[in-house]
PDB file of C-alpha atoms in Angstrom:
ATOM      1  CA  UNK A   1      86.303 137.786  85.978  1.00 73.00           C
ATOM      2  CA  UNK A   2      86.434 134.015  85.939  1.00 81.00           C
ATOM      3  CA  UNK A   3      84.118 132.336  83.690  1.00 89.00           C
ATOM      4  CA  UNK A   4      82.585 129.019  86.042  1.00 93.00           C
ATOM      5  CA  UNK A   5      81.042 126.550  84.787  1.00 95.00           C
ATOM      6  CA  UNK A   6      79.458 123.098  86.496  1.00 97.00           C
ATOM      7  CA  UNK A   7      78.608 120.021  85.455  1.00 97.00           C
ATOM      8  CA  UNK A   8      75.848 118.077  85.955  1.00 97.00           C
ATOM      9  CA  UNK A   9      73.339 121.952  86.033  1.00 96.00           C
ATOM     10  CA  UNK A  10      70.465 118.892  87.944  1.00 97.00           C
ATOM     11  CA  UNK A  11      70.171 115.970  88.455  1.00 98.00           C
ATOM     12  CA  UNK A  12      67.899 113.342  89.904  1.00 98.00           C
ATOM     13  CA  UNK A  13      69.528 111.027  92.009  1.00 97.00           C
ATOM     14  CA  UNK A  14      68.321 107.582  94.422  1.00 97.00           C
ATOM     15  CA  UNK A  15      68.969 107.198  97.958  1.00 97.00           C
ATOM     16  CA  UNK A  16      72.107 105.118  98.314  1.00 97.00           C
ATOM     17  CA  UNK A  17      73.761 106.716  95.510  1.00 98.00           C
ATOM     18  CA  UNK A  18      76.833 108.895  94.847  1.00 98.00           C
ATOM     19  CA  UNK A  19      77.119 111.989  91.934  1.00 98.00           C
ATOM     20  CA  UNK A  20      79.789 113.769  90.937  1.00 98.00           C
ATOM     21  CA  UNK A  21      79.694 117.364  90.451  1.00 98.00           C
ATOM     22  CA  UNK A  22      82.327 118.950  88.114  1.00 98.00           C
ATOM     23  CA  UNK A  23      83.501 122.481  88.346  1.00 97.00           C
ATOM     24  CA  UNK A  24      85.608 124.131  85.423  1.00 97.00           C
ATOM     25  CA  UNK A  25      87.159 127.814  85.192  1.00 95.00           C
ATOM     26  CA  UNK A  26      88.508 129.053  82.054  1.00 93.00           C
ATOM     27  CA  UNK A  27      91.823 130.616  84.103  1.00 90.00           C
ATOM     28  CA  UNK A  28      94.102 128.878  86.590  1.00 88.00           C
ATOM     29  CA  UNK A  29      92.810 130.009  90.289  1.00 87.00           C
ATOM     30  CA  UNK A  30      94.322 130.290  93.349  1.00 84.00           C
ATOM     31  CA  UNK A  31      91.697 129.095  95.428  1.00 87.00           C
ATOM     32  CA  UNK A  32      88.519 126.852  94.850  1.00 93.00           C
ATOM     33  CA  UNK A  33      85.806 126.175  97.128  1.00 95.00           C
ATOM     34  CA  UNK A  34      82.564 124.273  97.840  1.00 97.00           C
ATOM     35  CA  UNK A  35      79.540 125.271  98.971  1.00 97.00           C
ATOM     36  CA  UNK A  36      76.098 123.808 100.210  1.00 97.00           C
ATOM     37  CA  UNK A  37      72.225 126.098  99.835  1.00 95.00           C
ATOM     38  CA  UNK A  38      69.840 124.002 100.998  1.00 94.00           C
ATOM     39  CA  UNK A  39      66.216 124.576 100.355  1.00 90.00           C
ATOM     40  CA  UNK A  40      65.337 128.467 100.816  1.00 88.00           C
ATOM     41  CA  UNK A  41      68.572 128.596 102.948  1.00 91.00           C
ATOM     42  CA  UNK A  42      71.844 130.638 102.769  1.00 92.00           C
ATOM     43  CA  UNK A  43      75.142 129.200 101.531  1.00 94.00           C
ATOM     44  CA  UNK A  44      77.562 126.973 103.823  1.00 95.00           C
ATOM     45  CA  UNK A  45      80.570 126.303 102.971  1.00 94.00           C
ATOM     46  CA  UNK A  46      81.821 122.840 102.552  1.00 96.00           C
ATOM     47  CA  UNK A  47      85.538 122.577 101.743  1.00 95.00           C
ATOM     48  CA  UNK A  48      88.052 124.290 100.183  1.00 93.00           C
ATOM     49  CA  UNK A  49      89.514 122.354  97.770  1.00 94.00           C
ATOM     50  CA  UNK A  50      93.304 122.374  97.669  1.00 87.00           C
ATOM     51  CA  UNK A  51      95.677 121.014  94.289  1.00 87.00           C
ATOM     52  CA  UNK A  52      97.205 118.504  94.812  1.00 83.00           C
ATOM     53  CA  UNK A  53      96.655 117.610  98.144  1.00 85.00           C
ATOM     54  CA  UNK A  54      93.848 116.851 100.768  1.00 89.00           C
ATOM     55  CA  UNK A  55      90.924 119.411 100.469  1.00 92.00           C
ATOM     56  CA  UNK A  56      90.551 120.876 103.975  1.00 92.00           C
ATOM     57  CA  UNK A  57      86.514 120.801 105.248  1.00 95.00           C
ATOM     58  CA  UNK A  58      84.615 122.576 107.037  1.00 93.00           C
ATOM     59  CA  UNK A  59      83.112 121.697 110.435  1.00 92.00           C
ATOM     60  CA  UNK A  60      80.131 119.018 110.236  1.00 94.00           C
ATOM     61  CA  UNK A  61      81.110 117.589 106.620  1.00 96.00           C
ATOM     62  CA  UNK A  62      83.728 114.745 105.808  1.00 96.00           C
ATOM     63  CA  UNK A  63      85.865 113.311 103.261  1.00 96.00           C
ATOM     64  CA  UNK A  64      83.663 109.962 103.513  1.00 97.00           C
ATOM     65  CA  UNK A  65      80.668 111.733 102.887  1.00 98.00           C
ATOM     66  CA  UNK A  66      82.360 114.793 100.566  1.00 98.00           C
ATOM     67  CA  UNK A  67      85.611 113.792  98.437  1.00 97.00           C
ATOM     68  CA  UNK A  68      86.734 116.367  96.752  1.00 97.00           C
ATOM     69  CA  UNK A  69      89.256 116.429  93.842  1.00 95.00           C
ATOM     70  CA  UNK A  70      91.155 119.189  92.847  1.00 95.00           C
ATOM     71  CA  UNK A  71      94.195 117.703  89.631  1.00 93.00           C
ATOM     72  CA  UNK A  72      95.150 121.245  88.910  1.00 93.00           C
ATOM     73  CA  UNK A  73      94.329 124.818  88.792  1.00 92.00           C
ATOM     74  CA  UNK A  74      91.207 125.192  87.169  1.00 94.00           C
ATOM     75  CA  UNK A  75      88.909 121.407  87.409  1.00 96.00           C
ATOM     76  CA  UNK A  76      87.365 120.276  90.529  1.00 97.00           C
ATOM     77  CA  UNK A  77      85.532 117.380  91.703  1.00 97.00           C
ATOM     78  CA  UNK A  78      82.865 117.326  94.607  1.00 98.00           C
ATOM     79  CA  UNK A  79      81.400 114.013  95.201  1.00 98.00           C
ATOM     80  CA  UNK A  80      77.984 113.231  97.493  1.00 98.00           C
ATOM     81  CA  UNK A  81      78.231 110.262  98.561  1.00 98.00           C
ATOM     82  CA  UNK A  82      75.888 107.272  99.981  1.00 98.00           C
ATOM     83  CA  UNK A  83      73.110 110.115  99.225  1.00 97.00           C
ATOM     84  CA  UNK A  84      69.433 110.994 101.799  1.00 97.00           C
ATOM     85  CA  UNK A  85      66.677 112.918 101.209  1.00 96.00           C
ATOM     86  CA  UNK A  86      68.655 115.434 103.175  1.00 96.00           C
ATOM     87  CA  UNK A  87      71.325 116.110 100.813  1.00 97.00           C
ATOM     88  CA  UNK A  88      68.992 117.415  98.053  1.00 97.00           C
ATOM     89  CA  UNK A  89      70.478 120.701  97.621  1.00 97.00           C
ATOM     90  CA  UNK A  90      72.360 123.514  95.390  1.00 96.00           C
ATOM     91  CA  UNK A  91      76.212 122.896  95.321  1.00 97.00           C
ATOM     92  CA  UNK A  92      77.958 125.262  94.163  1.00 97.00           C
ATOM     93  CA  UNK A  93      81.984 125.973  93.662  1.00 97.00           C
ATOM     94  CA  UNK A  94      83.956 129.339  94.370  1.00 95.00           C
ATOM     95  CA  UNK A  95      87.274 130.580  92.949  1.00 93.00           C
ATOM     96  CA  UNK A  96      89.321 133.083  93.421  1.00 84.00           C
ATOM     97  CA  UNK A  97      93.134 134.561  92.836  1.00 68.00           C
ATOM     98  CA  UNK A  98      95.435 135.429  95.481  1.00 59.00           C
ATOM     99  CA  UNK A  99      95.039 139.605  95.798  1.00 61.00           C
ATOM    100  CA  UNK A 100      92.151 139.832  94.046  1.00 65.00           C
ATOM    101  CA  UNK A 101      89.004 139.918  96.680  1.00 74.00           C
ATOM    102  CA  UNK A 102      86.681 138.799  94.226  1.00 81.00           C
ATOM    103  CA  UNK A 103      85.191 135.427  94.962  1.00 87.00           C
ATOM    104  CA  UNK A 104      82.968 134.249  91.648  1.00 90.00           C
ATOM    105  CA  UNK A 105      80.145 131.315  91.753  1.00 94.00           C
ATOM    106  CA  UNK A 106      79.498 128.319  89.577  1.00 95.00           C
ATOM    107  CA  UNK A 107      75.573 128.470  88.131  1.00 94.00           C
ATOM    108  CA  UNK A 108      75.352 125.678  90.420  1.00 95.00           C
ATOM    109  CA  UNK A 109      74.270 122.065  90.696  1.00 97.00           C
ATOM    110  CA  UNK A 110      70.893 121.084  91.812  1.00 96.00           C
ATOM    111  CA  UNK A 111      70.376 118.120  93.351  1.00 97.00           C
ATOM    112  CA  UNK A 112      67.141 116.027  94.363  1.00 97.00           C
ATOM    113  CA  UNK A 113      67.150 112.915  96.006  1.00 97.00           C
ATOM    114  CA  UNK A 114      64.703 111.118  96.286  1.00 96.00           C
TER     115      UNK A 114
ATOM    116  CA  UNK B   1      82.911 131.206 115.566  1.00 83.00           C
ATOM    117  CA  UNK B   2      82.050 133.923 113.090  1.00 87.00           C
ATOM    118  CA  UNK B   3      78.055 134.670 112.830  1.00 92.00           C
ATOM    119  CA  UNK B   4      76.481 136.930 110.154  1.00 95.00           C
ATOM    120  CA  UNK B   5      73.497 138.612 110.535  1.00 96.00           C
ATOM    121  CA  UNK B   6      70.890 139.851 108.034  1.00 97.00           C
ATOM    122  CA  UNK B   7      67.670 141.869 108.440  1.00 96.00           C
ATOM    123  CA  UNK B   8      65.194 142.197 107.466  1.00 97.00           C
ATOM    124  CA  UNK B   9      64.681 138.579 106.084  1.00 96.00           C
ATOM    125  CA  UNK B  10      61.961 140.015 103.900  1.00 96.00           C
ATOM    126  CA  UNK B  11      61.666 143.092 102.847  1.00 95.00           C
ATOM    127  CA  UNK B  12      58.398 144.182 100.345  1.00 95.00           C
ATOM    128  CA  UNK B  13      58.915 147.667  98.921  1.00 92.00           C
ATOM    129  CA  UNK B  14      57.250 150.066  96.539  1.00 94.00           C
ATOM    130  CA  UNK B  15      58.324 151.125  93.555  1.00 96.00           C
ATOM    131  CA  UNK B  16      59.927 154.227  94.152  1.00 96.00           C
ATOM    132  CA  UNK B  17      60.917 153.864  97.993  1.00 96.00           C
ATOM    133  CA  UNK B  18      64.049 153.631  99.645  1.00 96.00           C
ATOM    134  CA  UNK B  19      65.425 151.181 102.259  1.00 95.00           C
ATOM    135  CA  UNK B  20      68.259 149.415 103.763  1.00 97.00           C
ATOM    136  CA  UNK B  21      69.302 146.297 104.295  1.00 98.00           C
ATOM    137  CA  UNK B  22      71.995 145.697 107.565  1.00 98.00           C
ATOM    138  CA  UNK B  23      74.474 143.036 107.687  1.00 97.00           C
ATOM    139  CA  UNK B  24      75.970 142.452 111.104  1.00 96.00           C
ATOM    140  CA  UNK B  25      78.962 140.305 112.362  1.00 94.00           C
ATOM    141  CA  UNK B  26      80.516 139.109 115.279  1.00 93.00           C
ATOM    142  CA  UNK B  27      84.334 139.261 114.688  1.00 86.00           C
ATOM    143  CA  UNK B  28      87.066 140.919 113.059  1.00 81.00           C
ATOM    144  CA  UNK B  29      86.750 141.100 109.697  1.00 79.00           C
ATOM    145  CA  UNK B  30      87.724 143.437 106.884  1.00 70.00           C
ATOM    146  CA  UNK B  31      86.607 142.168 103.781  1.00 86.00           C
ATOM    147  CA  UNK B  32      82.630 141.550 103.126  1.00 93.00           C
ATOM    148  CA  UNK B  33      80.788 140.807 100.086  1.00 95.00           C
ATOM    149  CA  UNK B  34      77.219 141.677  98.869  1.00 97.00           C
ATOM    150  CA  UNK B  35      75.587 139.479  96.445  1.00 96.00           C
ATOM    151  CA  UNK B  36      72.636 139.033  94.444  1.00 97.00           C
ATOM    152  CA  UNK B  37      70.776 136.049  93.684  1.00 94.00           C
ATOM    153  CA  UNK B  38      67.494 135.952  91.260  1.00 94.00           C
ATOM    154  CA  UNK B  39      65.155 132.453  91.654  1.00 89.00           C
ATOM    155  CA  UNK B  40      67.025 129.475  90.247  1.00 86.00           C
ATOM    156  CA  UNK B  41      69.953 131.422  89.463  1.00 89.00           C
ATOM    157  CA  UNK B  42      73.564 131.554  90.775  1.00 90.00           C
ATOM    158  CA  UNK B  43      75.270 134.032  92.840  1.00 93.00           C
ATOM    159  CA  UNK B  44      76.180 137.510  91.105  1.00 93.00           C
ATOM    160  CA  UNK B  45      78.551 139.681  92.802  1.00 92.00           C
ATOM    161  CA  UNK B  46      77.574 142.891  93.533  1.00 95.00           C
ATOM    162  CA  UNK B  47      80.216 144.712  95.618  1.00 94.00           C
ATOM    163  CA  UNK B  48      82.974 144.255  97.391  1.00 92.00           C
ATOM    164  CA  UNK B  49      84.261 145.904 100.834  1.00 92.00           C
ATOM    165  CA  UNK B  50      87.905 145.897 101.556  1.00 86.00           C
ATOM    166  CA  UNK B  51      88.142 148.656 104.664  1.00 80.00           C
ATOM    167  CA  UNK B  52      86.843 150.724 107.214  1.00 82.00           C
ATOM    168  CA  UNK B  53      84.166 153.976 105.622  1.00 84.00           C
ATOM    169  CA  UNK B  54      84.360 151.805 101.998  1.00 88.00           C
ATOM    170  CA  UNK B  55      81.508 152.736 100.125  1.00 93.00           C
ATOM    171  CA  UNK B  56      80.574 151.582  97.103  1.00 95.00           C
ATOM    172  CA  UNK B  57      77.508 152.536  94.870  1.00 97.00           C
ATOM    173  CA  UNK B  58      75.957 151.074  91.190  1.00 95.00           C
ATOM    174  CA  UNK B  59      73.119 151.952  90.078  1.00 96.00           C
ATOM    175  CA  UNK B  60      70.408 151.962  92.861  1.00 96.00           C
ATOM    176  CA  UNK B  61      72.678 149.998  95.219  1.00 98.00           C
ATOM    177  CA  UNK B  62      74.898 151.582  97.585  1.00 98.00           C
ATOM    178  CA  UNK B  63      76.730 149.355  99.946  1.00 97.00           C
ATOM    179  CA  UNK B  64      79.324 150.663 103.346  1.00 96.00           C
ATOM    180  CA  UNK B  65      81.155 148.885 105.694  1.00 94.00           C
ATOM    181  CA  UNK B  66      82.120 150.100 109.294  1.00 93.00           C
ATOM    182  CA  UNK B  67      84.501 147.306 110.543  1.00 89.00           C
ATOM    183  CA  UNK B  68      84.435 149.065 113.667  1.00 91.00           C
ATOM    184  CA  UNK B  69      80.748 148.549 114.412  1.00 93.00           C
ATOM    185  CA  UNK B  70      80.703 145.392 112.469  1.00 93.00           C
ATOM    186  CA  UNK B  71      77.828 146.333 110.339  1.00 95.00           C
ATOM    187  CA  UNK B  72      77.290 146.682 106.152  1.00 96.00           C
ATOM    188  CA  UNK B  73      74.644 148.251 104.811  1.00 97.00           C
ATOM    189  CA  UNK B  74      73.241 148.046 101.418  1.00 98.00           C
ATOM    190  CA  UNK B  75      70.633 150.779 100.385  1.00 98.00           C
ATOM    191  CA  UNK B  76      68.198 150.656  97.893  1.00 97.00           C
ATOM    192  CA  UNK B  77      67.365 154.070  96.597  1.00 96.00           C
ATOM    193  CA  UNK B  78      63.799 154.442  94.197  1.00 95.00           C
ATOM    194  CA  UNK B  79      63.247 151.075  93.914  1.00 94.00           C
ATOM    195  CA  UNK B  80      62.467 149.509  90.537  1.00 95.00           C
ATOM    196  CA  UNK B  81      61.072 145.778  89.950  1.00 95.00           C
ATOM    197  CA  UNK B  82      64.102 144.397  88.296  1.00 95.00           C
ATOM    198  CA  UNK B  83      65.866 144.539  91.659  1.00 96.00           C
ATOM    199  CA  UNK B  84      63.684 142.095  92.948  1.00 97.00           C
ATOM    200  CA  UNK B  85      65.721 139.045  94.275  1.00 96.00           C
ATOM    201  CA  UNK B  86      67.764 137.610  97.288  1.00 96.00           C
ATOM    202  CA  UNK B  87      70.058 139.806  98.825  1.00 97.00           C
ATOM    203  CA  UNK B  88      73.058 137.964 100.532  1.00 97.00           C
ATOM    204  CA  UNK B  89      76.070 139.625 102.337  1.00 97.00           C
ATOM    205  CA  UNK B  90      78.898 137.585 103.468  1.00 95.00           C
ATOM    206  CA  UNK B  91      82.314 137.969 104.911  1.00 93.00           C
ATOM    207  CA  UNK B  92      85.705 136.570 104.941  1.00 87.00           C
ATOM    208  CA  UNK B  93      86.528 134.820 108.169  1.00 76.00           C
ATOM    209  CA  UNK B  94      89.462 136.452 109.882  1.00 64.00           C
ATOM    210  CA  UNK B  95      92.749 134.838 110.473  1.00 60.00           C
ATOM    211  CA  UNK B  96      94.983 134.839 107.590  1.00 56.00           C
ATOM    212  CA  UNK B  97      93.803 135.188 103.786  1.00 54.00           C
ATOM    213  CA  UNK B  98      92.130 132.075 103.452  1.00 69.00           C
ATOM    214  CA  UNK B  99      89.472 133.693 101.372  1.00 78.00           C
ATOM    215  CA  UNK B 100      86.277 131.552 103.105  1.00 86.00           C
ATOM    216  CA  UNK B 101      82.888 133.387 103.284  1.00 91.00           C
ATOM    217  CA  UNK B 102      80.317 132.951 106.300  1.00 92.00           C
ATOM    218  CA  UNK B 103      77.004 134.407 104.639  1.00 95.00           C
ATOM    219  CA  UNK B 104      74.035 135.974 106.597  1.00 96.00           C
ATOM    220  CA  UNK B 105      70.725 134.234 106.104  1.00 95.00           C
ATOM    221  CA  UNK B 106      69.649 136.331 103.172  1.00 96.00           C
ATOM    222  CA  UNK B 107      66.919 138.862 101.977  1.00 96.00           C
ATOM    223  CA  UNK B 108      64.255 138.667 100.029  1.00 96.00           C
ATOM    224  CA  UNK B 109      63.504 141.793  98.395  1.00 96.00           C
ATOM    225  CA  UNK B 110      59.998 142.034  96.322  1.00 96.00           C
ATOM    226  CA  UNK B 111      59.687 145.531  94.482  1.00 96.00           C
ATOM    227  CA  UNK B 112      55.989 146.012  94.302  1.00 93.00           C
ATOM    228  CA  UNK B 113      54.663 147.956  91.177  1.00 86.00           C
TER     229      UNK B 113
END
């Protein structure tokens, strides 16, 4: 299995402001995604981040609001930016290999803002 | 639009007891996922259904899929404590491998001593 791992694990952040989450695996991946739990909530799925080119999002979220990088096989970028209240959440990246039907999860980031 | 299903939402057991936990969707799919999620904690991977009559079983946890019905169940058989946690299934969205998950609403499961 893929070992994840995320960067910031929390943060604190101020309305108005942008973070940048960082995801890591320790094997090149096929695919890499992003993913939203709010508060008590299930998991939605942001984008699916795509090397080398454009990442490819989800109904309801945008580049402006959600750039993603993805520079090669195993790094990742998700930025929030221009941050509410209402983005205080979990984010949390997916990978997984072509074949293998095994989708693993970052430890996530959480994110207040206040 | 693919919808998933989960009930209950919460689910307080005994120590002991059995129960099950039902995951329904609304379109063709034949991959789904169970996971498990303890308080604070990342998403662990519990078992994954690739077909039609898959069953899969660890431990206390045994997990089927009937594509046909649309419907996953996970049991829990003699509960113990230690499987206390949010239960989340989730399944691929049809229409090519594209791999992306649309996850029920979860379920908390408290073990009571």
């Amino acid at each position: 299995s893929a070992v994840i791992s995320q960067k910031p694990s929390r943060d604190i952040c101020q309305r108005g402001t942008s973070l940048t989450i960082q995801c890591q695996v320790d094997s090149q991946v096929t695919m890499m995604f992003w993913y939203r739990q709010q508060p008590g909530q299930s998991l939605t799925l942001i984008a699916t981040a795509n090397q080398g080119s454009e990442a490819t999002y989800e109904s309801g979220f945008v580049i402006d609001k959600f750039p993603i990088s993805r520079p090669n096989l195993t790094f990742s970028t998700l930025t929030v930016s221009n941050m509410s209240p209402e983005d205080s959440s979990i984010y949390l990246c997916s990978v997984t290999g072509t074949g293998v039907y095994e989708q693993y999860f970052g430890p996530g980031t959480r994110l207040t803002v206040t | 639009e693919l919808k998933v299903e989960q009930n209950p939402l919460f689910l307080s057991m005994q120590e002991g007891k059995n129960y099950t936990i039902y995951c329904n969707y609304s379109t063709t799919s034949d991959r789904l996922y169970w996971y498990r999620q303890d308080p604070g904690k990342s998403l662990e991977s519990l078992f994954v259904l690739l077909s039609n009559g898959a069953v899969k079983q660890e431990g206390r946890l045994m997990a089927s899929l009937d594509t046909k019905a649309r419907l996953s169940t996970l049991h829990i058989t003699a509960a113990v404590h230690d499987l206390s946690a949010t239960y989340f299934c989730a399944v691929e969205n049809s229409g090519g491998s594209n791999y992306k998950l649309t996850f029920g609403k979860g379920t908390l499961l408290t073990v009571n001593p």
